Structures are given as C-alpha cells and as structure tokens.
mmCIF file of C-alpha atoms in Angstrom:
data_model
loop_
_atom_site.group_PDB
_atom_site.id
_atom_site.type_symbol
_atom_site.label_atom_id
_atom_site.label_comp_id
_atom_site.label_asym_id
_atom_site.label_seq_id
_atom_site.Cartn_x
_atom_site.Cartn_y
_atom_site.Cartn_z
ATOM 1 C CA MET I 1 117.262 51.269 30.901
ATOM 2 C CA PHE I 2 118.657 48.235 27.946
ATOM 3 C CA LYS I 3 121.663 47.604 29.649
ATOM 4 C CA ARG I 4 122.265 43.517 31.164
ATOM 5 C CA ARG I 5 121.332 42.544 34.469
ATOM 6 C CA LYS I 6 124.765 40.887 34.635
ATOM 7 C CA GLN I 7 127.513 42.497 33.161
ATOM 8 C CA LEU I 8 130.005 40.530 30.552
ATOM 9 C CA GLN I 9 133.540 39.873 32.040
ATOM 10 C CA PRO I 10 136.427 39.989 29.249
ATOM 11 C CA GLN I 11 136.616 36.300 28.781
ATOM 12 C CA ASP I 12 132.563 36.185 28.563
ATOM 13 C CA HIS I 13 133.152 38.794 25.450
ATOM 14 C CA VAL I 14 135.937 36.710 24.227
ATOM 15 C CA ARG I 15 133.357 33.437 24.140
ATOM 16 C CA GLU I 16 130.922 35.409 22.882
ATOM 17 C CA ALA I 17 133.140 36.553 19.380
ATOM 18 C CA VAL I 18 133.908 32.638 19.300
ATOM 19 C CA TRP I 19 131.015 31.039 19.801
ATOM 20 C CA PRO I 20 127.699 33.185 20.445
ATOM 21 C CA THR I 21 125.321 31.993 23.677
ATOM 22 C CA MET I 22 122.087 32.905 21.013
ATOM 23 C CA GLY I 23 123.601 30.262 18.191
ATOM 24 C CA TRP I 24 124.626 31.139 14.631
ATOM 25 C CA ARG I 25 122.047 30.962 13.252
ATOM 26 C CA ARG I 26 120.282 33.602 15.149
ATOM 27 C CA TRP I 27 123.534 35.646 15.230
ATOM 28 C CA LEU I 28 123.645 35.297 11.651
ATOM 29 C CA ALA I 29 119.617 36.735 11.564
ATOM 30 C CA TYR I 30 120.818 39.823 13.700
ATOM 31 C CA ARG I 31 123.385 40.255 11.387
ATOM 32 C CA ARG I 32 121.261 40.166 8.553
ATOM 33 C CA HIS I 33 118.840 42.625 10.300
ATOM 34 C CA ARG I 34 121.458 45.303 11.151
ATOM 35 C CA MET I 35 123.001 45.240 7.393
ATOM 36 C CA GLY I 36 119.801 45.737 5.749
ATOM 37 C CA ARG I 37 118.271 48.463 8.461
ATOM 38 C CA LEU I 38 121.816 50.741 7.635
ATOM 39 C CA PRO I 39 120.399 53.934 6.212
ATOM 40 C CA GLY I 40 121.510 53.719 2.708
ATOM 41 C CA THR I 41 120.637 52.392 -1.118
ATOM 42 C CA PRO I 42 121.397 48.478 -1.084
ATOM 43 C CA THR I 43 124.111 49.428 -4.230
ATOM 44 C CA GLY I 44 125.886 51.649 -1.476
ATOM 45 C CA ILE I 45 125.593 49.407 1.523
ATOM 46 C CA ALA I 46 127.214 46.535 -0.862
ATOM 47 C CA THR I 47 129.719 48.817 -1.810
ATOM 48 C CA GLY I 48 131.140 49.711 1.649
ATOM 49 C CA PHE I 49 130.608 46.147 2.665
ATOM 50 C CA ALA I 50 132.330 44.541 -0.430
ATOM 51 C CA PHE I 51 135.140 47.152 -0.012
ATOM 52 C CA GLY I 52 135.523 46.777 3.695
ATOM 53 C CA ALA I 53 135.939 42.745 3.428
ATOM 54 C CA ALA I 54 138.172 43.558 0.318
ATOM 55 C CA ILE I 55 140.214 45.609 2.008
ATOM 56 C CA SER I 56 141.242 42.478 4.667
ATOM 57 C CA PHE I 57 142.857 40.704 2.115
ATOM 58 C CA THR I 58 145.768 43.192 1.784
ATOM 59 C CA PRO I 59 148.727 43.473 4.213
ATOM 60 C CA PHE I 60 147.538 46.562 5.362
ATOM 61 C CA ILE I 61 147.148 45.628 9.226
ATOM 62 C CA GLY I 62 146.048 48.605 11.127
ATOM 63 C CA LEU I 63 144.563 50.746 8.279
ATOM 64 C CA HIS I 64 141.856 48.354 6.874
ATOM 65 C CA ILE I 65 139.174 50.594 8.174
ATOM 66 C CA VAL I 66 140.564 53.993 7.050
ATOM 67 C CA LEU I 67 141.559 52.686 3.474
ATOM 68 C CA ALA I 68 137.611 50.812 3.238
ATOM 69 C CA GLY I 69 136.115 54.394 4.574
ATOM 70 C CA LEU I 70 138.189 56.255 1.646
ATOM 71 C CA MET I 71 137.388 53.795 -0.589
ATOM 72 C CA SER I 72 134.056 53.426 0.268
ATOM 73 C CA TRP I 73 133.537 56.801 -0.025
ATOM 74 C CA ALA I 74 135.330 57.493 -3.076
ATOM 75 C CA CYS I 75 132.640 55.000 -4.970
ATOM 76 C CA LYS I 76 129.892 56.749 -2.939
ATOM 77 C CA GLY I 77 129.627 53.523 -0.824
ATOM 78 C CA SER I 78 128.661 53.441 3.027
ATOM 79 C CA ILE I 79 131.313 54.360 5.256
ATOM 80 C CA LEU I 80 129.430 52.789 8.098
ATOM 81 C CA ALA I 81 128.864 49.301 6.288
ATOM 82 C CA ALA I 82 133.027 49.387 4.830
ATOM 83 C CA ALA I 83 133.691 49.605 8.557
ATOM 84 C CA ILE I 84 131.837 46.440 9.432
ATOM 85 C CA GLY I 85 132.961 44.825 6.268
ATOM 86 C CA THR I 86 136.525 45.015 7.681
ATOM 87 C CA VAL I 87 135.254 42.447 10.464
ATOM 88 C CA VAL I 88 135.973 39.680 7.319
ATOM 89 C CA GLY I 89 139.638 40.403 8.625
ATOM 90 C CA ASN I 90 140.178 38.801 12.174
ATOM 91 C CA PRO I 91 142.421 36.759 14.267
ATOM 92 C CA TRP I 92 140.773 33.394 12.918
ATOM 93 C CA THR I 93 141.073 34.449 9.232
ATOM 94 C CA PHE I 94 144.425 36.735 9.029
ATOM 95 C CA PRO I 95 146.908 33.803 8.908
ATOM 96 C CA LEU I 96 144.845 31.887 6.214
ATOM 97 C CA ILE I 97 144.287 35.084 4.266
ATOM 98 C CA TRP I 98 148.027 36.158 5.139
ATOM 99 C CA VAL I 99 149.496 32.637 3.222
ATOM 100 C CA LEU I 100 147.126 32.704 0.350
ATOM 101 C CA ILE I 101 148.257 36.631 -0.585
ATOM 102 C CA TYR I 102 151.862 35.230 0.153
ATOM 103 C CA LYS I 103 151.559 32.306 -2.018
ATOM 104 C CA THR I 104 149.280 33.865 -4.319
ATOM 105 C CA GLY I 105 152.199 36.813 -4.748
ATOM 106 C CA ILE I 106 155.116 34.100 -5.127
ATOM 107 C CA LEU I 107 153.587 32.168 -8.386
ATOM 108 C CA MET I 108 152.539 35.759 -10.107
ATOM 109 C CA LEU I 109 156.130 37.040 -9.162
ATOM 110 C CA GLY I 110 158.545 33.886 -10.035
ATOM 111 C CA MET I 111 160.362 34.141 -6.415
ATOM 112 C CA ASP I 112 161.611 31.692 -4.093
ATOM 113 C CA PRO I 113 159.840 31.882 -0.952
ATOM 114 C CA VAL I 114 161.378 32.857 2.284
ATOM 115 C CA SER I 115 162.574 29.530 4.434
ATOM 116 C CA PHE I 116 159.683 29.426 7.674
ATOM 117 C CA SER I 117 160.545 27.386 10.546
ATOM 118 C CA ALA I 118 160.858 27.435 14.540
ATOM 119 C CA GLU I 119 164.245 28.461 14.311
ATOM 120 C CA THR I 120 163.958 31.154 11.903
ATOM 121 C CA LEU I 121 160.835 32.817 13.014
ATOM 122 C CA THR I 122 161.859 35.513 14.855
ATOM 123 C CA LEU I 123 161.647 39.265 14.239
ATOM 124 C CA ASP I 124 165.023 39.976 13.143
ATOM 125 C CA HIS I 125 164.719 37.087 10.611
ATOM 126 C CA LEU I 126 161.323 39.134 9.460
ATOM 127 C CA PHE I 127 162.835 42.552 9.383
ATOM 128 C CA SER I 128 166.131 41.507 7.102
ATOM 129 C CA ASN I 129 163.364 39.705 5.099
ATOM 130 C CA VAL I 130 160.692 42.321 5.238
ATOM 131 C CA TRP I 131 160.581 42.881 1.099
ATOM 132 C CA ASN I 132 160.992 39.664 0.364
ATOM 133 C CA ILE I 133 157.610 39.052 2.581
ATOM 134 C CA LEU I 134 155.916 42.362 1.975
ATOM 135 C CA LEU I 135 156.141 42.530 -1.978
ATOM 136 C CA PRO I 136 154.786 39.252 -2.741
ATOM 137 C CA MET I 137 152.043 40.109 -0.371
ATOM 138 C CA LEU I 138 150.920 43.157 -2.292
ATOM 139 C CA VAL I 139 151.133 41.327 -5.345
ATOM 140 C CA GLY I 140 148.839 38.881 -4.348
ATOM 141 C CA SER I 141 146.693 40.615 -2.631
ATOM 142 C CA ILE I 142 145.148 42.090 -5.708
ATOM 143 C CA PRO I 143 143.153 39.357 -7.239
ATOM 144 C CA TRP I 144 141.939 38.206 -3.669
ATOM 145 C CA PHE I 145 141.149 42.018 -3.291
ATOM 146 C CA ILE I 146 139.469 41.949 -6.751
ATOM 147 C CA VAL I 147 137.525 38.146 -6.680
ATOM 148 C CA SER I 148 136.986 38.748 -2.371
ATOM 149 C CA TRP I 149 135.073 42.303 -3.693
ATOM 150 C CA LEU I 150 132.756 40.624 -6.430
ATOM 151 C CA ALA I 151 132.033 37.916 -3.971
ATOM 152 C CA PHE I 152 130.652 39.968 -1.592
ATOM 153 C CA PHE I 153 128.927 42.579 -3.087
ATOM 154 C CA TYR I 154 126.651 41.005 -5.725
ATOM 155 C CA PRO I 155 124.797 38.206 -3.032
ATOM 156 C CA LEU I 156 124.539 41.336 -0.943
ATOM 157 C CA ARG I 157 123.143 43.864 -2.388
ATOM 158 C CA ALA I 158 120.527 41.022 -3.753
ATOM 159 C CA MET I 159 120.046 40.430 0.255
ATOM 160 C CA ILE I 160 119.404 44.318 0.906
ATOM 161 C CA GLU I 161 117.380 45.013 -1.501
ATOM 162 C CA LYS I 162 115.069 41.922 -0.755
ATOM 163 C CA TYR I 163 115.422 42.771 2.461
ATOM 164 C CA GLN I 164 114.464 46.741 2.236
ATOM 165 C CA MET I 165 111.832 45.742 -0.134
ATOM 166 C CA ALA I 166 110.400 43.414 2.379
ATOM 167 C CA ARG I 167 110.759 45.888 5.064
ATOM 168 C CA ARG I 168 108.769 48.494 3.262
ATOM 169 C CA LYS I 169 106.181 46.434 2.519
ATOM 170 C CA ARG I 170 105.724 45.302 6.297
ATOM 171 C CA LEU I 171 105.735 49.102 7.126
ATOM 172 C CA ALA I 172 103.471 49.986 4.598
ATOM 173 C CA LYS I 173 100.684 47.546 5.586
ATOM 174 C CA LYS I 174 101.315 48.490 9.132
ATOM 175 C CA ALA I 175 100.182 52.055 8.548
ATOM 176 C CA GLY I 176 97.303 51.008 6.610
ATOM 177 C CA ARG I 177 95.811 49.439 9.204
ATOM 178 C CA ALA I 178 96.523 51.998 11.774
ATOM 179 C CA ALA I 179 95.096 54.539 10.009
ATOM 180 C CA GLU I 180 91.806 52.559 9.712
#
C-alpha cells in the first residue's frame, strides 16, 4: 500500500545517501520530525542520541550501536535514539574523526606519530603498529566524546521539547475542534 511504484536500485540508495532528491532542507525537516516523534521524554531522547553521536568519536568500529545502546540504557536514555545517533559516524565522517582523535591522542601522550605514506600503507604495516595507532586513538577519543556529547545533547533536548510542546498544542486544538 505504501510502497514506491518504482523500487529503488542499489545505486539509487547510494545516491540518496549522498544527495537526497527531496533536497537537504526537506530531508532535515523530515529527520527533525522523526526525532521529535520518538517515544520518550526530550531528555531521554537527547541523551540517547548524544551517546550515539559521541560513541562515533571512538575507534570501536562495529560496536558503536551496541556501546551506544548500553550507555543510553545505563543513563535511562532512548536506545532507539542512540542507534540513530551513531549515524554521525559514517563513511564520510570516519576518516576525519580518525585523524582528529589520532592527532589529539598523539598530542596528549606526547608520542611520535606513526609514519604513513603510499608505500607504508599496508596491512602488514598497520598490524605491526597496532598499539602505536590504537592507544593514541583511544586516549584522543575521550575529550572528543565529551565535547560531542555536550554539543548534541543540549541543542537536541531544546529542539525536542519545543517540537513536542507544539505538537501537544496542535493535537489538543484538533481534539477541541472535533469535540464541538
């Protein structure tokens, strides 16, 4: 009943992820509605999303959704919003995040960076330097985790509170008209 007339091909899904045909403004408005309509309190939804976004600033690839869900559950946040928040880490942002947390970790630990070049960028080179790469990324992810959590939590909580209040007023007004 609610399916497309012409199903999207795999390349169409990729194109939509990179550049939505509905336009960025409409896509963002749709996402705002989706977040505002999630079940839960504004604080719970914002907590979950903030944990999802913040966990994207860690090198735990493959565990982001699980870790975000556990952290959100422990803080009584929305696990669904946490899963949605992990989308902050995606193929477009991961290279930037990894460089950012690696360089931050190098600065915090006072280590010499591992040299990377076209010749040395091999799996053998990466596996022989795992600890020299992973340790700075783990340490460097801590401040960015905190900063990103705060950067997402407060604006998102305010946005969801405003959205839910306006929605309640709109529904109450509609119910008042229906009762007349």
